[in-house]
Short mmCIF file of C-alpha atoms in Angstrom, two decimals:
data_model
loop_
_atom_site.label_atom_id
_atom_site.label_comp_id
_atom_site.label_asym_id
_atom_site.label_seq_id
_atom_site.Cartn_x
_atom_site.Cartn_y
_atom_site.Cartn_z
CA UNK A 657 -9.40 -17.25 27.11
CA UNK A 658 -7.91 -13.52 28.22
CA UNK A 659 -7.23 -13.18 24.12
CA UNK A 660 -11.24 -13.91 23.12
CA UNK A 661 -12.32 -11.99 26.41
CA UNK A 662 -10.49 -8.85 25.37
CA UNK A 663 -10.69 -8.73 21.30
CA UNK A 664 -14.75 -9.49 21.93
CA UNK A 665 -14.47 -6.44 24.13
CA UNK A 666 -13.15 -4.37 21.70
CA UNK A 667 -14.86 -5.72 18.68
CA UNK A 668 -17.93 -4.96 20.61
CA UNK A 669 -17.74 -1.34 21.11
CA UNK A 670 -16.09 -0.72 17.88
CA UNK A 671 -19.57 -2.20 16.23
CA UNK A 672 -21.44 0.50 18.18
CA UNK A 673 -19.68 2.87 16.17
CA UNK A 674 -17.21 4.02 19.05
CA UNK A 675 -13.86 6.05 18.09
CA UNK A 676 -11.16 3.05 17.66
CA UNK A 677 -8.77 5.33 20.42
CA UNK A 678 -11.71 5.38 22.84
CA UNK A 679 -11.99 1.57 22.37
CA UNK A 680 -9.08 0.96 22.88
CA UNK A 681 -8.89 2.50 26.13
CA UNK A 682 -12.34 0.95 27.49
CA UNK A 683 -11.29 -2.58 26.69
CA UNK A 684 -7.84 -2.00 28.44
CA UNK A 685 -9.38 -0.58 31.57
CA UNK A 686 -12.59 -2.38 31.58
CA UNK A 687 -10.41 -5.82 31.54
CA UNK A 688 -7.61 -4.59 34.33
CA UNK A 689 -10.33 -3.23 36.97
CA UNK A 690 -12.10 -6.23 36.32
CA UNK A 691 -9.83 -9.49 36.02
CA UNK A 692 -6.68 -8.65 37.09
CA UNK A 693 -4.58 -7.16 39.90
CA UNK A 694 -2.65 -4.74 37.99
CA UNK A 695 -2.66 -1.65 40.54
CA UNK A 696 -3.98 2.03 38.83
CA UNK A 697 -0.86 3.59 39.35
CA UNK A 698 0.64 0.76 37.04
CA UNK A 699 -1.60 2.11 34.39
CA UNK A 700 -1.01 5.85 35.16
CA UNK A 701 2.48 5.29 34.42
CA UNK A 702 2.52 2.88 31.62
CA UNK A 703 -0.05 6.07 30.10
CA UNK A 704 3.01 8.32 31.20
CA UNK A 705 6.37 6.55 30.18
CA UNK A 706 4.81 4.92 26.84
CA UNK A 707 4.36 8.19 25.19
CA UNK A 708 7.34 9.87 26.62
CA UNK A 709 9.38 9.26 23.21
CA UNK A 710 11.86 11.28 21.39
CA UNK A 711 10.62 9.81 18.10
CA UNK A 712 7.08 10.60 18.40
CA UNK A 713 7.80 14.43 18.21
CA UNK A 714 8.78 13.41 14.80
CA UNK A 715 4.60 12.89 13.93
CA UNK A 716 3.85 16.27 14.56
CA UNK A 717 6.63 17.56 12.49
CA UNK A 718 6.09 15.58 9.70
CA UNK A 719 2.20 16.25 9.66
CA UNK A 720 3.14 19.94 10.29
CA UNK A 721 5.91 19.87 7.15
CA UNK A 722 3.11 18.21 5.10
CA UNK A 723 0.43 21.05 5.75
CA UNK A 724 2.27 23.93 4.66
CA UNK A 725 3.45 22.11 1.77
CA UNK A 726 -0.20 21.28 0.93
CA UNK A 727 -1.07 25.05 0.73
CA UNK A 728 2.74 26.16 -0.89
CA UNK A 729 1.82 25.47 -3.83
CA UNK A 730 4.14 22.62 -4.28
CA UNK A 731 2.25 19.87 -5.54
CA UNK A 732 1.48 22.12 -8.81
CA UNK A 733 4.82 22.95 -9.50
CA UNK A 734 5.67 19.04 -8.67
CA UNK A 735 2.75 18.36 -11.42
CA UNK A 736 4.01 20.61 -14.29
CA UNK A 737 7.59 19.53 -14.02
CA UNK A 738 6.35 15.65 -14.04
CA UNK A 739 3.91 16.39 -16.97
CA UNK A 740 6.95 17.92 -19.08
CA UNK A 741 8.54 14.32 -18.07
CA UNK A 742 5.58 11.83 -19.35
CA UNK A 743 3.04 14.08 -20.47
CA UNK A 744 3.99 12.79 -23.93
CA UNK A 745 3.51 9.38 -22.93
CA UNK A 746 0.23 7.32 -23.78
CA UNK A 747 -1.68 8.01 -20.40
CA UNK A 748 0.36 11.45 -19.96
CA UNK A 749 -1.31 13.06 -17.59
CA UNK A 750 -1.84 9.89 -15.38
CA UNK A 751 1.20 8.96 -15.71
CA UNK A 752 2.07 12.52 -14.21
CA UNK A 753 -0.47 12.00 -11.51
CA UNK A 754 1.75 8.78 -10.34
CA UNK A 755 5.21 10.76 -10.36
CA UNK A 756 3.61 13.55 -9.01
CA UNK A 757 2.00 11.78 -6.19
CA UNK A 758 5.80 9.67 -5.74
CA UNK A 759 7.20 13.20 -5.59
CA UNK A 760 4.79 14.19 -2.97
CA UNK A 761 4.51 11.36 -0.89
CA UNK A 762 8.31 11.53 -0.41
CA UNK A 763 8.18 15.16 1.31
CA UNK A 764 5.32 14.79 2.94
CA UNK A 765 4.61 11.27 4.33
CA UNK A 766 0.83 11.54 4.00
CA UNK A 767 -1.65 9.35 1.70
CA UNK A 768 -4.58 11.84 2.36
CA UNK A 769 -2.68 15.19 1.87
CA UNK A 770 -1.10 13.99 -1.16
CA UNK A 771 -4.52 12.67 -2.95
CA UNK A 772 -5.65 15.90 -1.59
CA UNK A 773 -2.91 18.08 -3.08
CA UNK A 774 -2.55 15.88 -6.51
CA UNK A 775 -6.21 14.86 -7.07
CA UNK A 776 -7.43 18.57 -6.92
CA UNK A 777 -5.03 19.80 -9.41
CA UNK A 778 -4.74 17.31 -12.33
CA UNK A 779 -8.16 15.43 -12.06
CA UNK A 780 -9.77 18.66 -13.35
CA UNK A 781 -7.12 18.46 -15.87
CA UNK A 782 -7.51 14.93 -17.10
CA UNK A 783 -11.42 15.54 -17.45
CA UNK A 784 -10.61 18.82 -19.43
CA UNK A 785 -8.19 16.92 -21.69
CA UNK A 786 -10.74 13.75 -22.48
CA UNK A 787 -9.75 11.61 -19.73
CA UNK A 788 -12.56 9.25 -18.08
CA UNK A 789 -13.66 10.15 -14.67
CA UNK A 790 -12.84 7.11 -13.61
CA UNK A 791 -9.71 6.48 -15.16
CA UNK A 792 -8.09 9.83 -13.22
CA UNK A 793 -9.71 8.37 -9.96
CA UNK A 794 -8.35 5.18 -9.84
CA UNK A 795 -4.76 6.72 -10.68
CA UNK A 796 -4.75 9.36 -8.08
CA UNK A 797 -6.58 7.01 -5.15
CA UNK A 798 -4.31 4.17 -5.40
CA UNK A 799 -0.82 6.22 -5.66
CA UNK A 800 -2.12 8.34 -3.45
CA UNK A 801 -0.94 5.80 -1.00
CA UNK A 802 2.45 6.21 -1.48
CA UNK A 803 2.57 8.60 1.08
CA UNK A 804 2.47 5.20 3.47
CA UNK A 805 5.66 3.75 2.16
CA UNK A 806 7.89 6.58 0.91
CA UNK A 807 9.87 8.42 3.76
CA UNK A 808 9.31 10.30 5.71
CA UNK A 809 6.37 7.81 5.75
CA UNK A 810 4.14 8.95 9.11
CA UNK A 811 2.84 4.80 9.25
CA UNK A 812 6.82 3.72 9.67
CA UNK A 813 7.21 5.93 12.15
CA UNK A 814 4.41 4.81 14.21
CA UNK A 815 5.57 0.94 13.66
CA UNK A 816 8.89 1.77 15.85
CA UNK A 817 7.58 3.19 18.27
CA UNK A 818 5.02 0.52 18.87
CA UNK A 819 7.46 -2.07 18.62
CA UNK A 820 10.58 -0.18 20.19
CA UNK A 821 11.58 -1.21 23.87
CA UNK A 822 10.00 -5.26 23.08
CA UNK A 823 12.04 -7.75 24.38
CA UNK A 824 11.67 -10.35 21.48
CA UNK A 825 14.23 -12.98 20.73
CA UNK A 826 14.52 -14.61 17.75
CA UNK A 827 14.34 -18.61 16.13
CA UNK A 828 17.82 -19.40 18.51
CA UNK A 829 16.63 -17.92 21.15
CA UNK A 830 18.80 -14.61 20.73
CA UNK A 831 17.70 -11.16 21.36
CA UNK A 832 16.69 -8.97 18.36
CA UNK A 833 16.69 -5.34 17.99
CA UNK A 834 13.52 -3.83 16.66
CA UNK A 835 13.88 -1.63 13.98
CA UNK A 836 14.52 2.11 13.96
CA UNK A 837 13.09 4.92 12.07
CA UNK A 838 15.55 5.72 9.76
CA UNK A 839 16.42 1.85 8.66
CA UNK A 840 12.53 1.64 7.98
CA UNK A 841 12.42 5.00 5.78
CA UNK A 842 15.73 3.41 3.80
CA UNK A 843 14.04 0.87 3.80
CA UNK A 844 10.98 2.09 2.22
CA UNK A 845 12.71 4.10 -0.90
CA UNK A 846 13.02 0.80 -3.23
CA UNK A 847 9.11 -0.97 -2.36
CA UNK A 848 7.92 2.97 -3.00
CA UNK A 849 9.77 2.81 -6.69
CA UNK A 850 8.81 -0.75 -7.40
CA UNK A 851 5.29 0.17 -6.93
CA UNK A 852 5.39 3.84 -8.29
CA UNK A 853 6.90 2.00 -11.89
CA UNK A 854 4.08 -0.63 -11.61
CA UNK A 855 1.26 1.80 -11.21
CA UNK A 856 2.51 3.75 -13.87
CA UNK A 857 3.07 1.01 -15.65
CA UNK A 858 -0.76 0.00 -15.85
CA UNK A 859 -1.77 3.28 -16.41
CA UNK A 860 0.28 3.30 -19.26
CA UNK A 861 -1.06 -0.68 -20.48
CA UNK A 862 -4.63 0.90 -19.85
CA UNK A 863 -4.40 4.41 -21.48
CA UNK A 864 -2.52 2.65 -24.92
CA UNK A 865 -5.38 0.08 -24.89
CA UNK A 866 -7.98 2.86 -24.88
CA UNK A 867 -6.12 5.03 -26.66
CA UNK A 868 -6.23 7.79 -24.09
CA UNK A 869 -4.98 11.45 -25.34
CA UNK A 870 -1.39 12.38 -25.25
CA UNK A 871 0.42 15.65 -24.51
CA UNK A 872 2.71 17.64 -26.91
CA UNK A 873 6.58 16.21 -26.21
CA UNK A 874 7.57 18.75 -24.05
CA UNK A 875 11.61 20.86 -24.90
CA UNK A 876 14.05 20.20 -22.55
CA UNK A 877 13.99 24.13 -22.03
CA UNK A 878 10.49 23.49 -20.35
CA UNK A 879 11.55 20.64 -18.59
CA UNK A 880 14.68 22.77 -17.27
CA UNK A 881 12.39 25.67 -16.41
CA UNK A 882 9.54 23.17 -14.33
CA UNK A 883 12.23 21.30 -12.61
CA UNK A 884 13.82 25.06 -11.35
CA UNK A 885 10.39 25.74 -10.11
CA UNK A 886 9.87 22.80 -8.24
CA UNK A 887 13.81 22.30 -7.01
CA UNK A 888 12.85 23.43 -3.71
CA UNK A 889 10.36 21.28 -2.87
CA UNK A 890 12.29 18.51 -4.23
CA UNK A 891 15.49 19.49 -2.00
CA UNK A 892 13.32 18.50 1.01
CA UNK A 893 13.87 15.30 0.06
CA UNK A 894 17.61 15.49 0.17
CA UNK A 895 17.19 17.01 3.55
CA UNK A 896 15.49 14.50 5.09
CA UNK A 897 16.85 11.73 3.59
CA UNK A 898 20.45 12.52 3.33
CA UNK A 899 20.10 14.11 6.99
CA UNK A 900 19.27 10.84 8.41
CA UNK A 901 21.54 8.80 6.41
CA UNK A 902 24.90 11.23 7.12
CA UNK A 903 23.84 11.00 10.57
CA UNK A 904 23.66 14.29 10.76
CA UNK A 905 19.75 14.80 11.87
CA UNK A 906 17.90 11.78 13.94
CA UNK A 907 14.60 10.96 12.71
CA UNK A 908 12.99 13.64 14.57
CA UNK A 909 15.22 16.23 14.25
CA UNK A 910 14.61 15.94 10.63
CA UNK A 911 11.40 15.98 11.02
CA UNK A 912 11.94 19.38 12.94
CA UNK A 913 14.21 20.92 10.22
CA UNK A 914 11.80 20.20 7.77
CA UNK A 915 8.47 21.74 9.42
CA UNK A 916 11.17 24.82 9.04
CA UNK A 917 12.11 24.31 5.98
CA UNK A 918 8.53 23.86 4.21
CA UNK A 919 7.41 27.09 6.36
CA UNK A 920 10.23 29.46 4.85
CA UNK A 921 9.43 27.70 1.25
CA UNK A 922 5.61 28.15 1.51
CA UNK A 923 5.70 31.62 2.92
CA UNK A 924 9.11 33.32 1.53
CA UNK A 925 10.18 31.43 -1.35
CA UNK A 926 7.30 30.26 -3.26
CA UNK A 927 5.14 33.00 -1.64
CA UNK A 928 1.64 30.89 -2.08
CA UNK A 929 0.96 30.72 1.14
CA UNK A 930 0.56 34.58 3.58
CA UNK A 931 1.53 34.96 7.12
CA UNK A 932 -2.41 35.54 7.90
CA UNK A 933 -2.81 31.76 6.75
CA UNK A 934 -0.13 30.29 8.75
CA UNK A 935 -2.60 30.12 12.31
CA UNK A 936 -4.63 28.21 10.28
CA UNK A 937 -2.26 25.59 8.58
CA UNK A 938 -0.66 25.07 13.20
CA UNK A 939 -4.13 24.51 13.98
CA UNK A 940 -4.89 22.03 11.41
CA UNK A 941 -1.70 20.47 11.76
CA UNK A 942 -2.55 20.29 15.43
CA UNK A 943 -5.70 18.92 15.35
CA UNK A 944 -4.55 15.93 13.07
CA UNK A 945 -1.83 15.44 15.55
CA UNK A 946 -3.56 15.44 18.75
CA UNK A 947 -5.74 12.54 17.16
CA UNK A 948 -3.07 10.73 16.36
CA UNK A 949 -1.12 10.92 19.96
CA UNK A 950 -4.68 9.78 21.46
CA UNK A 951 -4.74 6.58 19.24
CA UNK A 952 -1.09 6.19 20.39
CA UNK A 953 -1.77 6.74 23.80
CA UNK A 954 -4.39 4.16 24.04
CA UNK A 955 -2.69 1.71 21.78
CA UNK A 956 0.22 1.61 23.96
CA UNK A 957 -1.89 0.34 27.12
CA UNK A 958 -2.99 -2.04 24.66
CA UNK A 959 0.02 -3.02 23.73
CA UNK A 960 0.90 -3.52 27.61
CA UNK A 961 -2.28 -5.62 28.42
CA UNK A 962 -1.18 -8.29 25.13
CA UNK A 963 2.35 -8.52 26.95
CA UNK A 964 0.79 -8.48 30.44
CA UNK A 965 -1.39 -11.22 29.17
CA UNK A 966 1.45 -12.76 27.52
CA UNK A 967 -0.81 -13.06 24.76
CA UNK A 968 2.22 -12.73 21.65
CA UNK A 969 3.97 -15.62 23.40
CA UNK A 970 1.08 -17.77 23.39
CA UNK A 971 0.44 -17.18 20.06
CA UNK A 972 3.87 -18.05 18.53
CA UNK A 973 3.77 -21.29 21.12
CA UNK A 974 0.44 -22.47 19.45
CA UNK A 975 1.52 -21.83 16.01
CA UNK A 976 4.95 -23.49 16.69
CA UNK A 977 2.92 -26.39 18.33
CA UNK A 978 0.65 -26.52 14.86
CA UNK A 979 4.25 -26.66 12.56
CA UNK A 980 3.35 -23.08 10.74
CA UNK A 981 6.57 -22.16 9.16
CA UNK A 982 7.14 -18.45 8.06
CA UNK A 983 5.32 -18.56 4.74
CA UNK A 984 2.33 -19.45 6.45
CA UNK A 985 2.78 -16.95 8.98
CA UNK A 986 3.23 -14.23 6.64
CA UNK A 987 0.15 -15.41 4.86
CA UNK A 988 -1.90 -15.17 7.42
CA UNK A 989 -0.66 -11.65 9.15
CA UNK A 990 -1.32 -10.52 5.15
CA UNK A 991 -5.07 -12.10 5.38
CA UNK A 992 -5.58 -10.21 9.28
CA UNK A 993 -4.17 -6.97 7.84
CA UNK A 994 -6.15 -6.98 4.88
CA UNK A 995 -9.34 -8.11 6.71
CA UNK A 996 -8.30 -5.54 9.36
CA UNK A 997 -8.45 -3.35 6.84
CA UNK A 998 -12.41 -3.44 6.00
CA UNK A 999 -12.88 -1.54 9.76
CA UNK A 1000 -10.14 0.45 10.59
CA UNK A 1001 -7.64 2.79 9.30
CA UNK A 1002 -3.91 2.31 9.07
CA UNK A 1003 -2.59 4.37 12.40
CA UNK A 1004 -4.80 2.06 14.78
CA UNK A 1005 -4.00 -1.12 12.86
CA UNK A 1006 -0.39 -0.47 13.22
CA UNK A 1007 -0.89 0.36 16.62
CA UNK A 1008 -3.21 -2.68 17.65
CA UNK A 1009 -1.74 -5.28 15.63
CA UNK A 1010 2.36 -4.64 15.19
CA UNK A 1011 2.55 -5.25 19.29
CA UNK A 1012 0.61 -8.67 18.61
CA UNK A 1013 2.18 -10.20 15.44
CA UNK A 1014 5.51 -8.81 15.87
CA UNK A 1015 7.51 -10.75 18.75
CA UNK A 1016 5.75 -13.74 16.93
CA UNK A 1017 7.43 -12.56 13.30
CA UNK A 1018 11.13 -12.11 15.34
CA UNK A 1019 10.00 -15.55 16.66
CA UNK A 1020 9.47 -17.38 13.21
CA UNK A 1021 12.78 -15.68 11.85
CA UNK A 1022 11.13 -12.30 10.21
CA UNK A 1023 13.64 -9.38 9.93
CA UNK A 1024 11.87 -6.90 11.60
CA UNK A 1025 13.02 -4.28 9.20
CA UNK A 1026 10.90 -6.44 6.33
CA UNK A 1027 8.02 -6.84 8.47
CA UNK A 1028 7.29 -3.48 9.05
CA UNK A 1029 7.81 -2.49 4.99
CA UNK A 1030 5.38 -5.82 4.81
CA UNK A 1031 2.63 -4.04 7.44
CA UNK A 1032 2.89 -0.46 5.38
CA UNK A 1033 2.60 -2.51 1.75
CA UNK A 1034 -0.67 -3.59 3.60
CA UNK A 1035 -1.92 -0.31 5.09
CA UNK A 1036 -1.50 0.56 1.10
CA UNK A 1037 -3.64 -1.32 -0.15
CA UNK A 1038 -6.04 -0.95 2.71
CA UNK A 1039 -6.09 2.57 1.96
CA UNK A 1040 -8.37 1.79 -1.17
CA UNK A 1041 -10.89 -0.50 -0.60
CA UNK A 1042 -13.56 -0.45 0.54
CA UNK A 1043 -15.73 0.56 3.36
CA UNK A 1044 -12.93 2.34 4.96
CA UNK A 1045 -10.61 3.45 2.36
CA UNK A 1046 -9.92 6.83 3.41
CA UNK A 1047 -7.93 7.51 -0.06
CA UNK A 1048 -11.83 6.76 -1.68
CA UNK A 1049 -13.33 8.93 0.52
CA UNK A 1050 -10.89 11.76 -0.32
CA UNK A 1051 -10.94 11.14 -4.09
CA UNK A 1052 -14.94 10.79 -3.73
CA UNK A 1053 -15.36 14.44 -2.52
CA UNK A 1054 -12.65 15.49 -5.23
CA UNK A 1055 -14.67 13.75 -8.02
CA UNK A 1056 -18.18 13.54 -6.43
CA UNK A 1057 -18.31 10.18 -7.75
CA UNK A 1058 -19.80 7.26 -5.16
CA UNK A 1059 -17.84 5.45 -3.22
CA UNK A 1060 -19.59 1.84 -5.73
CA UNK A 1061 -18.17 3.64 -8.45
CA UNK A 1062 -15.01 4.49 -7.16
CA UNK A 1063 -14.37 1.35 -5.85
CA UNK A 1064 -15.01 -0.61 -9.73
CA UNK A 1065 -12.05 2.30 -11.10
CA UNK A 1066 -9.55 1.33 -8.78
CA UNK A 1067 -8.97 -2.25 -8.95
CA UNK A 1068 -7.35 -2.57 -11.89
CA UNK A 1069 -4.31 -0.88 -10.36
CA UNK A 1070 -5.42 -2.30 -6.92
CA UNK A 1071 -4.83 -5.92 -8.50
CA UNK A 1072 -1.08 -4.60 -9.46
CA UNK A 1073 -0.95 -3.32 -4.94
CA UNK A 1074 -1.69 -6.79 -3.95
CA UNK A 1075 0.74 -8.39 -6.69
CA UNK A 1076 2.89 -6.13 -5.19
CA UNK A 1077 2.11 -7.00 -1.30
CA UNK A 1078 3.21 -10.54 -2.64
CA UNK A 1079 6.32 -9.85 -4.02
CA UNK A 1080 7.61 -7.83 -0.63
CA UNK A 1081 5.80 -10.69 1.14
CA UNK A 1082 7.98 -13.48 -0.16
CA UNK A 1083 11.37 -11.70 -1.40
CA UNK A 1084 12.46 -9.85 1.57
CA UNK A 1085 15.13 -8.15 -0.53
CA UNK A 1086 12.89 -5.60 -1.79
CA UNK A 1087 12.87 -3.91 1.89
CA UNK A 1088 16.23 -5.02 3.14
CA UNK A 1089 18.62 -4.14 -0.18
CA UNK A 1090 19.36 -0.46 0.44
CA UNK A 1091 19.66 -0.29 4.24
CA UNK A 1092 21.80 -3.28 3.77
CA UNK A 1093 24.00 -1.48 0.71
CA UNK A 1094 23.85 1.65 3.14
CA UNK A 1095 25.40 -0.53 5.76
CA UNK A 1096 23.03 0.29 8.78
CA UNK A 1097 22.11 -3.09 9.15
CA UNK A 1098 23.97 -6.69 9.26
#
C-alpha cells in the first residue's frame, strides 16, 4: 500500500509538469510529515550525510573536463583523423561520425556534449557531400549516446553512488559489495565497442545499399598528420583510464586531473579556446552541475523512504513468492527502464529506480557490476526515442528537422541499440570480461 501511495504521489506531480528533482522531494516529505514518525532531523541529516561523497566530486569534474573540451576544438581534430580512417569506406563520413562520437564519448562522458560537438561539425559536412538529412541524423543521435556507456561515463558514476553503502545480500543469503566506479567504467569499455562496431556496422549495410558517396582513400601521411593533431585529446583517455586502473588516481581524482588537463589543452595547447572564454565554459559547467547534485539530493531521500518502507524487500519477497527467476527479472527491469524512459531522462531514472530494483537484482543472483552496464545500455537507448530523447532534441536544433521526422531516421540503428540491450541482457560477459581479465573483481 506505502509503494502505490508514494509512486501515485510522484506520478502525480510529475504529470503537472513539475521538475522530476522537485518531485522527488515533495513526495518524500509530503509522505514522512504525513504517515510516518520519522523525526525532521532524520531527514535533515539523511539530506546531509547522503551527499557527503568523495565520488560525487567526480560529476563536476567530468562535466567540467567535457566543457572545455567541447569548445577546444577537439571534436574536429577527433573528426578529421577518423575521416582519414573510414572516410573511404561506403558511408565514410558516417562512419566517421560513429568513431568520432566513440572517441568523444570516451573523454568526455556526455551523450549531449558529444552530439553537440560531433553533430555540428560533420552533419553540415554529410549534407555538403550528398548525404540525406536524415541519414546523418540518425548516425549522430543514436552514437551520440555513447557518452552513457564509455568511461568516464557521468550515468555510471551516478549508479554507485546511488547504490553504494546498501546492505544487500545475495541468493545464499551472503553480503554483496556494490560496485565501484572504476569496475563500472572497465566495465563499460567492451559494451561501448560492441555497440560502436554495430552502429557502424549499419551505417555501413545502409550507405552500400543506397549507394551513399565515398571519400578519396586517404595516405597514411594524412592519417599520421590527423592522428598528431588529435594525440592530445586522445591521451586523456590514457589518463583516465590507465590512472584508475594503475591505481594511481581514484575515480575522482581522475576526474580532477582531467578538468586540468582539458583546460591546459583547450587554452595552451590547441589554443581554440581564450582565457576571456574560460568564465563562461565554469559557469556553464556549473550550472549543469548544480542540476545534477539537486536531482541527487532529492533522489537520495528517495532512496531512504523505499528502504524505510522496506519497499525493495517486499518486492523481491513477492516476486520470489510468484517463482520469477532472473530472466524474467531482467525482462521486466528492461520493460520499466524502457517505459521509464518515455518521461524522464537518464540521471533521475538512475537515481529513482537503481535504489528500487537493485537489492532485488543482488537478490535474484545479478552481478551488480552487469546490472549497472545493463541500466546504462538502457539509458542508451532511452536517449533516442521519443518524447524525451534528449539526443533528438539536440540533433533537432542541429538539423532543424522535427522531432516525427527525427524519430522515423533513427530506428534503423535504434533496432541494432535494443538488439544490443539483449545481448548485455542475457550474456553477462559482455560487462564482466575486462574487469574480470583486469583482476578487480572475483
Amino acid at each position: 500500500m506505502s509503494a502505490l501511495i508514494i509512486f501515485g504521489l510522484l506520478l502525480a506531480l510529475m504529470l503537472t509538469g513539475m521538475p522530476i528533482s522537485i518531485s522527488l522531494g515533495l513526495t518524500v516529505l509530503t509522505f514522512l510529515f504525513t504517515m510516518t514518525d520519522v523525526p525532521i532531523t532524520s531527514v535533515a541529516l539523511k539530506l546531509f550525510t547522503g551527499i557527503e561523497k568523495f565520488e560525487i566530486m567526480a560529476i563536476p569534474f567530468f562535466i567540467l573536463a567535457g566543457n572545455f573540451l567541447m569548445h577546444g576544438g577537439v571534436a574536429r581534430r577527433m573528426i578529421r583523423f577518423a575521416t582519414t580512417l573510414v572516410g573511404h569506406w561506403y558511408g565514410g563520413l558516417g562512419l566517421a561520425g560513429v568513431v568520432s562520437c566513440a572517441l568523444f564519448a570516451a573523454i568526455t562522458g556526455s551523450s549531449v556534449a558529444t552530439v553537440v560537438a560531433v553533430g555540428s561539425i560533420i552533419l553540415p559536412a554529410m549534407l555538403k557531400q550528398g548525404y540525406p538529412a536524415r541519414f546523418g541524423a540518425g548516425v549522430i543521435t543514436t552514437s551520440g549516446a555513447l557518452g552513457i556507456l564509455f568511461p568516464p561515463s557521468i550515468n555510471l558514476v551516478m549508479f554507485s553512488i546511488a547504490t553504494a553503502g546498501m546492505n544487500v545480500t545475495g541468493p545464499d543469503g551472503n553480503p554483496v559489495s556494490t560496485a565501484s566506479v572504476g569496475q563500472l567504467f572497465m566495465a563499460g569499455v567492451l559494451p561501448g565497442l560492441c555497440l560502436s562496431a554495430l552502429l557502424g556496422a549499419t551505417t555501413w549495410y545502409r550507405a552500400k545499399k543506397f549507394d551513399y558517396p565515398r571519400l578519396p582513400r586517404a595516405s597514411w601521411k594524412e592519417r599520421w598528420l590527423a592522428f598528431r593533431e588529435c594525440v592530445w585529446g586522445l591521451l586523456l583517455m590514457v589518463l583516465v583510464i590507465g590512472g584508475i586502473y594503475t591505481g594511481i588516481f581514484t575515480p575522482t581524482e581522475a576526474a580532477a586531473m582531467a578538468a586540468v588537463y582539458a583546460f591546459v589543452i583547450a587554452v595552451y595547447v590547441y589554443k581554440d579556446m581564450s582565457l576571456k572564454d574560460v568564465p563562461k565554459v565554469l559557469i556553464n559547467a556549473a550550472s549543469m552541475s548544480s542540476m545534477l547534485l539537486y536531482i541527487i539530493t532529492n533522489a537520495v531521500l528517495f532512496s531512504f523512504l523505499m528502504a524505510s518502507e522496506q519497499i525493495p524487500q517486499s518486492m523481491a519477497a513477492w516476486m520470489a513468492s510468484q517463482g520469477f527467476g532472473i530472466v524474467a527479472f531482467l525482462l521486466l527491469t528492461n520493460i520499466l527502464l524502457l517505459a521509464a524512459g518515455n518521461f524522464m531522462d537518464p540521471s533521475a531514472i538512475v537515481l529513482i529506480m537503481a535504489p528500487i530494483l537493485y537489492p532485488v537484482a543482488v537478490k535474484l543472483g545479478v552481478n551488480p557490476i552487469h546490472f549497472g552496464i545493463l541500466i546504462a545500455v538502457n539509458m542508451e537507448v532511452g536517449m533516442c526515442h521519443p518524447p524525451v530523447g534528449l539526443n533528438l532534441y539536440v540533433a533537432s536544433g542541429i538539423t532543424k528537422m522535427g522531432i516525427s521526422e527525427l524519430t522515423v531516421a533513427v530506428w534503423p540503428w535504434l533496432l541494432t541499440m535494443l538488439g544490443f540491450l539483449l545481448a548485455v541482457t542475457f550474456i553477462p560477459e559482455i560487462s564482466l570480461w575486462l574487469p574480470r581479465m583486469l583482476g578487480m573483481m572475483n
